[in-house]
Short mmCIF file of C-alpha atoms in Angstrom, two decimals:
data_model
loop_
_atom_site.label_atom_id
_atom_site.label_comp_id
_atom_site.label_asym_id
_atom_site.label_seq_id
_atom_site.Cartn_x
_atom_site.Cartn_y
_atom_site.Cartn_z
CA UNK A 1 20.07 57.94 86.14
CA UNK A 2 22.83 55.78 88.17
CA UNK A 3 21.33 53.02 87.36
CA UNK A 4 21.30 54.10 83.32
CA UNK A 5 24.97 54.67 83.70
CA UNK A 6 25.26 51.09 85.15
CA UNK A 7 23.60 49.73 82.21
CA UNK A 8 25.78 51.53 79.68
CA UNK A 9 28.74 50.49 81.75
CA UNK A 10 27.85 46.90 81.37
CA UNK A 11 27.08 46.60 77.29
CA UNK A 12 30.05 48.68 77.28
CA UNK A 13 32.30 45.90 79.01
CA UNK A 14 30.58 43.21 77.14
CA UNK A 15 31.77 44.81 73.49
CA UNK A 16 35.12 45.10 74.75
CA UNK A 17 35.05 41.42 75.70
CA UNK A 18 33.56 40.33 72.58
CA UNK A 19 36.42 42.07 70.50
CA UNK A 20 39.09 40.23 71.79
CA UNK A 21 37.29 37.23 72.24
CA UNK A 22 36.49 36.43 68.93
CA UNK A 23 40.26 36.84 67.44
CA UNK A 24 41.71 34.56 70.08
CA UNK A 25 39.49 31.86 69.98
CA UNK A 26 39.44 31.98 66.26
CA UNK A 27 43.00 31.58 66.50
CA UNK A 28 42.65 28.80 69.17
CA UNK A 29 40.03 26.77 67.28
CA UNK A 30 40.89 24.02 64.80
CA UNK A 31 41.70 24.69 61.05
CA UNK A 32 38.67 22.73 59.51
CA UNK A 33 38.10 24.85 57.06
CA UNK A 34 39.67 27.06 54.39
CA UNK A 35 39.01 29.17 51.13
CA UNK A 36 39.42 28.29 47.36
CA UNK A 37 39.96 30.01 44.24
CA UNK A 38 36.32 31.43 44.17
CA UNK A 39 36.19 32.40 47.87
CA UNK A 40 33.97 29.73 48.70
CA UNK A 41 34.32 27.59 52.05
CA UNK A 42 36.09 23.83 51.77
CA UNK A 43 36.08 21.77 54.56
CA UNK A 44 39.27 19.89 55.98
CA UNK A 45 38.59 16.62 58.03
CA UNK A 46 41.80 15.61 59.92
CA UNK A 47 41.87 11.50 60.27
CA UNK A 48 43.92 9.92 63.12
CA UNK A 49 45.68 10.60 66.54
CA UNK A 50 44.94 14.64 67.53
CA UNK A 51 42.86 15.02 64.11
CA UNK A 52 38.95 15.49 64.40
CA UNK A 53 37.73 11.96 63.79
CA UNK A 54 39.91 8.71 65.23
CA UNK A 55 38.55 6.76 62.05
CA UNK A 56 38.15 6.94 58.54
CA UNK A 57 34.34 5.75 58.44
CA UNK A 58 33.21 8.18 61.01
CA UNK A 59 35.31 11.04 58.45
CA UNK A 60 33.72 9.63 55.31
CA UNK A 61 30.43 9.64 56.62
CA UNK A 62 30.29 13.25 58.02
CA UNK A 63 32.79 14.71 55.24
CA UNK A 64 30.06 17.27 52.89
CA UNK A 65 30.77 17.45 49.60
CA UNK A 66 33.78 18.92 48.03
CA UNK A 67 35.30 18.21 51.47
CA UNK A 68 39.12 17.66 52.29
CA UNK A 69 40.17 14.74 54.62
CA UNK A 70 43.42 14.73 55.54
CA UNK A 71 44.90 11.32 56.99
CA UNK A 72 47.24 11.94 59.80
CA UNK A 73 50.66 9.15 59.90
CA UNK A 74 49.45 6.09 61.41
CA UNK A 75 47.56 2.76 60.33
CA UNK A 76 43.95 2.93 59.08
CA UNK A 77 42.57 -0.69 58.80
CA UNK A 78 39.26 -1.56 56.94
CA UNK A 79 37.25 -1.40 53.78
CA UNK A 80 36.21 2.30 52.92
CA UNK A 81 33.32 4.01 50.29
CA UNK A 82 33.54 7.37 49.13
CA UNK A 83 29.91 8.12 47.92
CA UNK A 84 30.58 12.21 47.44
CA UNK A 85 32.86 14.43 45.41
CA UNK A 86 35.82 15.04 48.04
CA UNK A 87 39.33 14.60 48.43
CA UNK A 88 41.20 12.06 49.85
CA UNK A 89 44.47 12.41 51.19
CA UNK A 90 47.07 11.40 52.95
CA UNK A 91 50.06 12.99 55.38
CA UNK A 92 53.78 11.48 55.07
CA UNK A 93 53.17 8.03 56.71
CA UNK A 94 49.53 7.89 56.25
CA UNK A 95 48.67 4.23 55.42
CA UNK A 96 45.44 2.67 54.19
CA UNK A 97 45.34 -1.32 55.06
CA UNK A 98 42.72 -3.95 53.40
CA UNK A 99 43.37 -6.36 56.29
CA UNK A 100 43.95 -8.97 53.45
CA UNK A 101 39.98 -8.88 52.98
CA UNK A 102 38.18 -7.53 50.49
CA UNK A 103 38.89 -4.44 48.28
CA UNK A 104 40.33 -1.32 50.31
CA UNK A 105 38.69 1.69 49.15
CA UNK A 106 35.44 2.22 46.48
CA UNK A 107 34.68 5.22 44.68
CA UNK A 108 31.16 5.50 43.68
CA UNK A 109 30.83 9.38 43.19
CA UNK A 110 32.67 11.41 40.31
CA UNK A 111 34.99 14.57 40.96
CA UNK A 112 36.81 12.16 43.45
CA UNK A 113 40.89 12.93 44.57
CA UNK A 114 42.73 10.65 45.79
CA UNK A 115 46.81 11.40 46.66
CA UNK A 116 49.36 10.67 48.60
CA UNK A 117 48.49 7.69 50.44
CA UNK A 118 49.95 3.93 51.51
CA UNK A 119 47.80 0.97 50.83
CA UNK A 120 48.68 -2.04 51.70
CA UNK A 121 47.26 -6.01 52.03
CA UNK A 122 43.95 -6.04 49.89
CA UNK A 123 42.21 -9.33 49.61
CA UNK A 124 43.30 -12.27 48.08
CA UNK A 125 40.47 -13.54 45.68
CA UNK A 126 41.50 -11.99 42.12
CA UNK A 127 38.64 -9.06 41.91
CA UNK A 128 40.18 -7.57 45.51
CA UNK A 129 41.73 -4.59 44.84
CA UNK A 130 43.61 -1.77 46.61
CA UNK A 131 40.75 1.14 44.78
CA UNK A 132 38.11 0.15 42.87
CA UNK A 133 36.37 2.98 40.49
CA UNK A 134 32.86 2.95 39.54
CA UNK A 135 32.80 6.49 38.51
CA UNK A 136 33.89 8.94 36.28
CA UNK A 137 36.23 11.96 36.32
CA UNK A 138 38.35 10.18 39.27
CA UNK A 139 41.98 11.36 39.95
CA UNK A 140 44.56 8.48 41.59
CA UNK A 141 48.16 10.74 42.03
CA UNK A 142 50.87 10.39 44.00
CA UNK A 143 50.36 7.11 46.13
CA UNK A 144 52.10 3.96 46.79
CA UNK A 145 50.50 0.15 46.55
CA UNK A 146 52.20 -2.49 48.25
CA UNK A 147 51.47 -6.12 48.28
CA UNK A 148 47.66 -6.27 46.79
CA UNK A 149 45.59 -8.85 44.09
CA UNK A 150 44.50 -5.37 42.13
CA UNK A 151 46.02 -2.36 42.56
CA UNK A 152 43.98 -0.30 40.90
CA UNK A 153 40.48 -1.41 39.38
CA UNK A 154 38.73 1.21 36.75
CA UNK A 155 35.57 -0.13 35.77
CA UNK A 156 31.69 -0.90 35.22
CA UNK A 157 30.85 1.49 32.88
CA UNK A 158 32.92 4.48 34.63
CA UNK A 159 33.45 7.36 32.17
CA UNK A 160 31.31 5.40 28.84
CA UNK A 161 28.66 6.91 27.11
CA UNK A 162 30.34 9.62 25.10
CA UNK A 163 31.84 11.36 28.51
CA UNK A 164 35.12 13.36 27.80
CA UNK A 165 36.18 14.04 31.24
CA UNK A 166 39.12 11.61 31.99
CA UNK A 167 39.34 9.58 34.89
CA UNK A 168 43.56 10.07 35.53
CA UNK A 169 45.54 7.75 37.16
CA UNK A 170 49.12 9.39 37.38
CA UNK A 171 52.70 9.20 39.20
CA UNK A 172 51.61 6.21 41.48
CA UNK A 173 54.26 3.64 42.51
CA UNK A 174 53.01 0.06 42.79
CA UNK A 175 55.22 -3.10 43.92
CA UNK A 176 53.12 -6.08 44.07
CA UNK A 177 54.71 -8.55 45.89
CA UNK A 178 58.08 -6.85 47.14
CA UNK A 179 59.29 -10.82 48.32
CA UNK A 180 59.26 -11.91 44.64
CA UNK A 181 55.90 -14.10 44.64
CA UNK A 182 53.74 -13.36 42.01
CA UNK A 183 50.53 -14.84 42.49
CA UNK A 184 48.18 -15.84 39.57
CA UNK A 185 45.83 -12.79 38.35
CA UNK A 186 47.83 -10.33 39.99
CA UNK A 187 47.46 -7.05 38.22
CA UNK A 188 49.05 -3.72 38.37
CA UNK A 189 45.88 -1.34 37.18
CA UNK A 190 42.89 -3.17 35.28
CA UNK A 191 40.81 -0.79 33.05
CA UNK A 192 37.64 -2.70 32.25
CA UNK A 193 34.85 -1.17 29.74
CA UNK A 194 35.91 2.45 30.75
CA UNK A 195 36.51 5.11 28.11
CA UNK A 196 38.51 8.51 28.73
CA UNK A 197 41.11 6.72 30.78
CA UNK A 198 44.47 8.71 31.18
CA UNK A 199 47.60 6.14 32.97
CA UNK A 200 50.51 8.06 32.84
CA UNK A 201 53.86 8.12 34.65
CA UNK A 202 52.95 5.26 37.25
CA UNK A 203 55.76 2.61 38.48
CA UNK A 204 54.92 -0.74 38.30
CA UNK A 205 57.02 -3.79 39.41
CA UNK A 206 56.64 -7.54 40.47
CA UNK A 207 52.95 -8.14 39.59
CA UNK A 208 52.42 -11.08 37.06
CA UNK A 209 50.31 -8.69 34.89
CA UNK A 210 51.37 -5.31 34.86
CA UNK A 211 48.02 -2.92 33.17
CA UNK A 212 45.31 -5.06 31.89
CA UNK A 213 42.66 -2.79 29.26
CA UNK A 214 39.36 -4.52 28.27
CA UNK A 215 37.33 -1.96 26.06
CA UNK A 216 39.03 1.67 26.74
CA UNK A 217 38.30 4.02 23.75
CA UNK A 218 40.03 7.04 24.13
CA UNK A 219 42.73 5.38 26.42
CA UNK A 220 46.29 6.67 27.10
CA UNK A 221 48.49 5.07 28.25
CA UNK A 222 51.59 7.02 28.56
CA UNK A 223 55.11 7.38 30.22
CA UNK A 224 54.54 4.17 32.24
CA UNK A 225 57.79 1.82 34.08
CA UNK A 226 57.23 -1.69 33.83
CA UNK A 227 59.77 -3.96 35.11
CA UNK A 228 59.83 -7.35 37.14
CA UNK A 229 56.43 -8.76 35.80
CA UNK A 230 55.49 -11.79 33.72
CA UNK A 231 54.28 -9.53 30.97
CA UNK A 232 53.86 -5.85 30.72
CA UNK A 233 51.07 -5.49 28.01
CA UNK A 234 48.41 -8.35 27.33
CA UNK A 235 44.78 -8.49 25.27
CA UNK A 236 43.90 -11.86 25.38
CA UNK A 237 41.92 -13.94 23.33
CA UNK A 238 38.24 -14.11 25.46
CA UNK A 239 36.25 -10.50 25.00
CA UNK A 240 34.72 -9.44 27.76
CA UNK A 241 35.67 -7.82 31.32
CA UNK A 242 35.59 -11.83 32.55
CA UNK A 243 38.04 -12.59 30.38
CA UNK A 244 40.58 -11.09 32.98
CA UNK A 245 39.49 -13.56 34.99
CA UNK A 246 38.62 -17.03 33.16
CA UNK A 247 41.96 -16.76 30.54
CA UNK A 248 44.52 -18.68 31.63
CA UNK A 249 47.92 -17.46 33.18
CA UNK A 250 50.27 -18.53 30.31
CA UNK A 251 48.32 -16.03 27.38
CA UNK A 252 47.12 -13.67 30.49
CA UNK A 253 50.09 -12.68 32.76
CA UNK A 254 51.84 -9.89 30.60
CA UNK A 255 53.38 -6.24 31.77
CA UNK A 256 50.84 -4.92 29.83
CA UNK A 257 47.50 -6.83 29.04
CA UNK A 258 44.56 -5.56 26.44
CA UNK A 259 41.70 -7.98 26.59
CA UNK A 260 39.63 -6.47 23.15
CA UNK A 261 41.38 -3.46 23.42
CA UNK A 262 40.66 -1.33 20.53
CA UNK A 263 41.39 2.84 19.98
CA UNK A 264 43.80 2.54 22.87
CA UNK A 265 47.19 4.77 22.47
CA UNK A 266 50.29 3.47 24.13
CA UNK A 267 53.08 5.24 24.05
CA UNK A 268 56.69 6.53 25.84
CA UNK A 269 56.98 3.35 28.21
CA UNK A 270 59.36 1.23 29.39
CA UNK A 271 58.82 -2.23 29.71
CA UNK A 272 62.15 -4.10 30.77
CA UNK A 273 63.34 -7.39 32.21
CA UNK A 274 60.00 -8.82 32.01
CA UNK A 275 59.03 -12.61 30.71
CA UNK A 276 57.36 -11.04 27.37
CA UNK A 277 56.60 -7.19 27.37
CA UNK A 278 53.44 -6.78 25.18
CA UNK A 279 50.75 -9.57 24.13
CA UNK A 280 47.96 -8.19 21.58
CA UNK A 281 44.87 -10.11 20.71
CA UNK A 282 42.00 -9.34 19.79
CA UNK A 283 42.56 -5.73 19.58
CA UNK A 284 41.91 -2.90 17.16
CA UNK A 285 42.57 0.34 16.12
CA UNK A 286 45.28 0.96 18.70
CA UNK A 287 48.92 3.01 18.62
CA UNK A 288 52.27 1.76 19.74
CA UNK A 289 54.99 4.16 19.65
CA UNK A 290 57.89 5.67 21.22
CA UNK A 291 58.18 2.95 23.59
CA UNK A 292 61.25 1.08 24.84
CA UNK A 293 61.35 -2.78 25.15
CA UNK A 294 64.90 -3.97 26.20
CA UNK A 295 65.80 -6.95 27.72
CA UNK A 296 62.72 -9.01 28.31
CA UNK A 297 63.48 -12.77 28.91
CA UNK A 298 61.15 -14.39 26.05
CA UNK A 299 59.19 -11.90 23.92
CA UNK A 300 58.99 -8.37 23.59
CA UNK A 301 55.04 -7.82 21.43
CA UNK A 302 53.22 -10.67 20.49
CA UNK A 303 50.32 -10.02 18.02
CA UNK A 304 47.37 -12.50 17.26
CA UNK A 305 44.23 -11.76 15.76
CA UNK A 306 44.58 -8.02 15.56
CA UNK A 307 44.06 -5.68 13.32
CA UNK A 308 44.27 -1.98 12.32
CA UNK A 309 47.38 -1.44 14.75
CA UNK A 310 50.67 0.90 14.00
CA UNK A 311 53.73 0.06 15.96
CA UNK A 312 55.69 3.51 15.56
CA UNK A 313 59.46 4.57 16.26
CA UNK A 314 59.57 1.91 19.04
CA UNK A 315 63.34 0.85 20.26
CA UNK A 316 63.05 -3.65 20.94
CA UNK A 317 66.39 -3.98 22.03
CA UNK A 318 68.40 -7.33 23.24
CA UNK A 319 65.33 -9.79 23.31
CA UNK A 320 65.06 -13.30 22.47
CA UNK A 321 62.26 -12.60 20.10
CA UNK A 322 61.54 -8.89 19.13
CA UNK A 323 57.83 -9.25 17.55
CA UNK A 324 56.19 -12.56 17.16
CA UNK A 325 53.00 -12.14 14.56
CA UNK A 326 50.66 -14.70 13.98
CA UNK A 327 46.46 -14.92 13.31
CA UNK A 328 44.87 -12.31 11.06
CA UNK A 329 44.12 -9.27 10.87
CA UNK A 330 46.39 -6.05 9.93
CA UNK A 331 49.40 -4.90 11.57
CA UNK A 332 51.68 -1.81 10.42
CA UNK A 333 55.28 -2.04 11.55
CA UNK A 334 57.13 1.16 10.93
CA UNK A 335 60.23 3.48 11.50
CA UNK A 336 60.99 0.81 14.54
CA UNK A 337 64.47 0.17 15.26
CA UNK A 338 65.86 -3.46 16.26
CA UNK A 339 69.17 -3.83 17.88
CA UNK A 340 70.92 -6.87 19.27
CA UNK A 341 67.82 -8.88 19.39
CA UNK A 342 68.45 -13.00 19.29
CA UNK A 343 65.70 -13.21 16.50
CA UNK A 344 63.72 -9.86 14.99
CA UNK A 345 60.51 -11.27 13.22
CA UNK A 346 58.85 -14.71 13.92
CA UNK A 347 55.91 -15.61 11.84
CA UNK A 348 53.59 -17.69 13.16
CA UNK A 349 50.53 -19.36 11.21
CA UNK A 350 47.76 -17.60 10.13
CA UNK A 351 46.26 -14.76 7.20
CA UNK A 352 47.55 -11.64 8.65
CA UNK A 353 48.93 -9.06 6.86
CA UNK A 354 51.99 -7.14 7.82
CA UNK A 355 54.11 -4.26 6.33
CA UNK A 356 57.26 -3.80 7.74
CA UNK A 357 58.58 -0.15 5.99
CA UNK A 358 61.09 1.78 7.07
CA UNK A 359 63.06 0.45 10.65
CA UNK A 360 66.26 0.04 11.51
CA UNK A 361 68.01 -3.78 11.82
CA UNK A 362 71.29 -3.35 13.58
CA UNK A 363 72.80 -6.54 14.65
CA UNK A 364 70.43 -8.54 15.31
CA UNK A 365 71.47 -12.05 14.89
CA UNK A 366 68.57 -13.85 13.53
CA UNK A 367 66.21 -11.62 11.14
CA UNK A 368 63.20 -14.22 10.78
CA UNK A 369 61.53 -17.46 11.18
CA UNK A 370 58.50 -18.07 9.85
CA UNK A 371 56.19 -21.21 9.52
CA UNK A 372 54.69 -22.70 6.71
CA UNK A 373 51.62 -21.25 6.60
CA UNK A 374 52.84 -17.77 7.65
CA UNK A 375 51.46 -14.01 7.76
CA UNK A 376 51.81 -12.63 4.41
CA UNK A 377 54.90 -9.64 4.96
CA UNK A 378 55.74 -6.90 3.03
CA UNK A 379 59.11 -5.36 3.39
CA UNK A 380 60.24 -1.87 2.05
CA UNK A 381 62.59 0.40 2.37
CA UNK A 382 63.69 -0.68 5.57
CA UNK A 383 67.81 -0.40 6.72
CA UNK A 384 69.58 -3.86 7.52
CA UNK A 385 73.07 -4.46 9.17
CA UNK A 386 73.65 -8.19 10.70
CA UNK A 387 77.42 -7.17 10.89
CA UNK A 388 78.78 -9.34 8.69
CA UNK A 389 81.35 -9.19 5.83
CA UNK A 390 78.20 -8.89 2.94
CA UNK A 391 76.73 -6.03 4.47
CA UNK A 392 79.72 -3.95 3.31
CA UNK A 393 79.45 -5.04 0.35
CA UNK A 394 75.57 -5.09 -0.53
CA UNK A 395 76.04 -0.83 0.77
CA UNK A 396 78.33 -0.22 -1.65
CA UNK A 397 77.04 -2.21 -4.61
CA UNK A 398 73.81 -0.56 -3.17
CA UNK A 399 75.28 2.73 -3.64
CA UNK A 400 76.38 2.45 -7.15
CA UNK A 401 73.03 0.85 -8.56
CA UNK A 402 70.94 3.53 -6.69
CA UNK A 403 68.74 5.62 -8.80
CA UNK A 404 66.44 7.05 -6.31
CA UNK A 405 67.78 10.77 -4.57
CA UNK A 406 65.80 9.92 -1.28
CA UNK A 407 68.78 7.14 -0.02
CA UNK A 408 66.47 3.99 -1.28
CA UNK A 409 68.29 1.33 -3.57
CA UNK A 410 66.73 -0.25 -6.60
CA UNK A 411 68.94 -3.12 -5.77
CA UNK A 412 67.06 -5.88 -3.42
CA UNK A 413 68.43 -6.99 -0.41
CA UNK A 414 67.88 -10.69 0.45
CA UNK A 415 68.49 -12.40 3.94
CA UNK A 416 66.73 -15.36 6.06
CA UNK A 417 63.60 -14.75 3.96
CA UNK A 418 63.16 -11.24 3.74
CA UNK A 419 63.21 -9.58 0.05
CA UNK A 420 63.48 -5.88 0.59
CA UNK A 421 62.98 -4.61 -3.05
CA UNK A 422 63.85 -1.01 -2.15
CA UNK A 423 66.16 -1.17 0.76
CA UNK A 424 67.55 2.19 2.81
CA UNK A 425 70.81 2.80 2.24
CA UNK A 426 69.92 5.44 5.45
CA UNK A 427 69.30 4.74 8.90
CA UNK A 428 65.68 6.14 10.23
CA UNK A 429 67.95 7.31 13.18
CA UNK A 430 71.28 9.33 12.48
CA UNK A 431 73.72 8.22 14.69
CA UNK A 432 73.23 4.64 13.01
CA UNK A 433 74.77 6.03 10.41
CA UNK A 434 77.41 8.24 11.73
CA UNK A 435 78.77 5.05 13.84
CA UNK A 436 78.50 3.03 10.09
CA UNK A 437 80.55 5.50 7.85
CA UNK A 438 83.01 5.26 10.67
CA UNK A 439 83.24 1.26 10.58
CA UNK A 440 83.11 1.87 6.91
CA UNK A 441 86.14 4.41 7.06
CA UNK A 442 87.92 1.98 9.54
CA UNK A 443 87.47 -1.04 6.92
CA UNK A 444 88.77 1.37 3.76
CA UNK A 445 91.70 1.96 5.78
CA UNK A 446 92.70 -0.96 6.18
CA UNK A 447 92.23 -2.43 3.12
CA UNK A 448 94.20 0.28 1.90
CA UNK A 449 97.14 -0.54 4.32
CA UNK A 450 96.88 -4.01 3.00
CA UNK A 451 97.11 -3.30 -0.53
CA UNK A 452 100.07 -0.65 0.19
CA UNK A 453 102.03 -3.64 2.34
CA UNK A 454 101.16 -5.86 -0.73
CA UNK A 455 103.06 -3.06 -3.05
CA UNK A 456 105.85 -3.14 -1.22
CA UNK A 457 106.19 -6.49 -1.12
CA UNK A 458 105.81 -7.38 -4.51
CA UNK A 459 108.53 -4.17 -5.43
CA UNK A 460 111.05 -5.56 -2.68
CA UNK A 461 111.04 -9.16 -4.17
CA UNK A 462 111.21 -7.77 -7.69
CA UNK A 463 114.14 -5.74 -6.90
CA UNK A 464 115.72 -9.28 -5.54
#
């Protein structure tokens, strides 16, 4: 019997010690893991000094999939693969460094995060690159890219074959060469023969190419800053993904560069104080609008061999050259407005066919050049206004001839070249013409003056 009670005793003492075992040590143990949305378990990896692994590799390797590893602040030096869905990310100070050697980090496996992370110091041959993708439905957010060859690298095959899940690369911040070099081939983010490719709201500066895009249906590009490069947007003339690397820097280097680009939508950038801003050849079926291209320091789109493009309600404002056409194919040019460029159209040789119909062209203080043998133009309805004298005057002779209720005169409107058969006595954007009936009023004003000062004049020296 005693020794029954003994027995009882002792299980008795072990529950109690069980009970408040178990809450204390889970509260003492490391937070590896944690719950999602549909109460199943995700695993957190901490990376770096106090975290569960020292290294990356050994991280990578025993991360599971759908995995989070964290990267602690500190230096991580190597070349990394991620062959698994996880996520990838990095702690305020976390930085990821190449070594100068080879590309930093390759994704293989789809369903891949990667955020808030420093790379740094990729190799220097011109296929390294800070991430490479090979796979589809990747997501780049929220890091920074310092001094790199590539910064970002989207390509063989990743997301082709119909596949509608977008591989997004959005709100990075990448500054090539902070010291001002900008070695040959240097690119921002390369998209090579990837479809469903989302680039939106990244920072790009002092790269000589800013995004290169060889071969991205279904490409957006979209809310992008491009500043300090040699040119922001480039297709060159050689098709193919090698094309990046066998054309030569003075066609290549470009803020934005399409090699064979087609069904590509660009739109609500800013590319400024670059050498030209966008160079288009080759291309088809793509979308330029809403963008801004001020102050480049040659050109700000340069078109060859392209056809089936629309360049929408784009501002080119205070460039040498605003658009530069030349080659063949078909280009639609419309609802633009051109300020204070040097020269607004150049027309290079070739068979092209262009409609310009309905933009702006305020002050600009050349309105074409054109070779011999130049793209065949038409221009319509479009509203000019070089700031001269004759401007005035066409407006108002304009306004008395005009027969048509929608603000379009049946009186032609010749200058440097262009015949505009039905001009627009209406800017595309209002305060155009709120600041012109001012200038206008202004100018009636004091012509009336004059002729009043004349009256009085000619009365005083009759009365003598």
């Amino acid at each position: 019997m005693r020794s029954r009670h003994r027995w009882q005793t002792l299980v008795g003492w072990l529950c109690i010690c069980w009970i408040i075992a178990v809450p204390v040590c889970a509260i003492a143990a490391p937070q590896t893991v944690e719950t999602d949305d549909d109460n199943g378990v995700i695993h957190i990896i901490r990376v770096g000094a106090g975290g569960d692994y020292s290294q990356l590799t050994d991280a990578l390797a025993a991360a599971p999939a759908g995995a989070i590893i964290e990267v602690l602040p500190g230096i991580q030096i190597g070349q990394w693969v991620i062959d698994r869905p996880l996520t990838l990310r990095g702690s305020h100070g976390a930085i990821l460094d190449g070594g100068g050697s080879g590309t930093t980090l390759t994704i293989t496996a789809p369903d891949v995060h990667v955020q808030g992370l420093n790379f740094q110091r990729t190799g220097l041959q011109p296929v390294d690159a800070a991430i490479l993708v090979r796979a589809r439905a990747v997501t780049i957010e929220g890091n920074r890219f310092e001094r790199f060859m590539r910064g970002i690298t989207i390509g063989d095959g990743a997301g082709v074959n119909g596949d509608a899940v977008y591989t997004i690369v959005r709100n990075n911040t990448l500054v090539g060469w902070p010291d001002g070099t900008l070695p040959e081939r240097s690119i921002g983010i390369a998209v090579l023969k990837a479809s469903a490719v989302r680039i939106e709201l990244n920072t790009i500066l002092a790269v000589q190419t800013g995004i290169a895009v060889d071969d991205a249906p279904r490409g957006v590009i979209r809310g992008n800053v491009i500043r300090a490069t040699e040119t922001a947007f480039v297709t060159p003339l050689l098709a193919g993904s090698t094309s990046i690397l066998g054309t030569t820097a003075t066609f290549f280097s470009a803020a934005l560069c399409l090699p064979t680009a087609s069904d590509v939508v660009f739109e609500q950038n800013t590319l400024e104080h670059n050498t030209t801003a966008m160079k288009l050849a080759g291309s088809a079926r793509m979308t330029i609008r809403q963008n801004l291209l001020r102050t480049q320091h040659a050109d700000a789109l340069l078109v060859h061999n392209s056809t089936g493009l629309l360049i929408i309600d784009n501002h080119f404002h205070q460039n040498p050259r605003a658009v530069t056409i030349g080659g063949s194919g078909t280009v639609d040019i419309r609802q633009n407005r051109f300020t204070d460029n040097e020269t607004a159209f150049i027309l290079a040789a070739g068979d092209a066919v262009v409609t310009v119909h309905h933009n702006d062209f305020i002050h600009n203080r050349n309105l074409l050049m054109r070779d011999v043998q130049a793209a065949t133009v038409a221009w319509e309805g479009n509203y000019w206004e070089q700031h001269v004298v004759t401007d005035w005057w066409f407006w108002l002779r304009a306004q008395w001839v005009s027969q048509d209720q929608q603000g379009r005169s049946v009186l032609p409107y010749v200058v440097d070249g262009v015949v505009d058969p039905y001009p627009s006595l209406i800017p595309y954007y209002p305060d155009v013409q709120a600041t012109n009936r001012q200038q206008l009023l202004v100018v009636i004003i004091c012509i009336g003056v004059c002729l009043i000062a004349l009256y009085r004049f000619w009365r005083l020296k009759g009365v003598q």
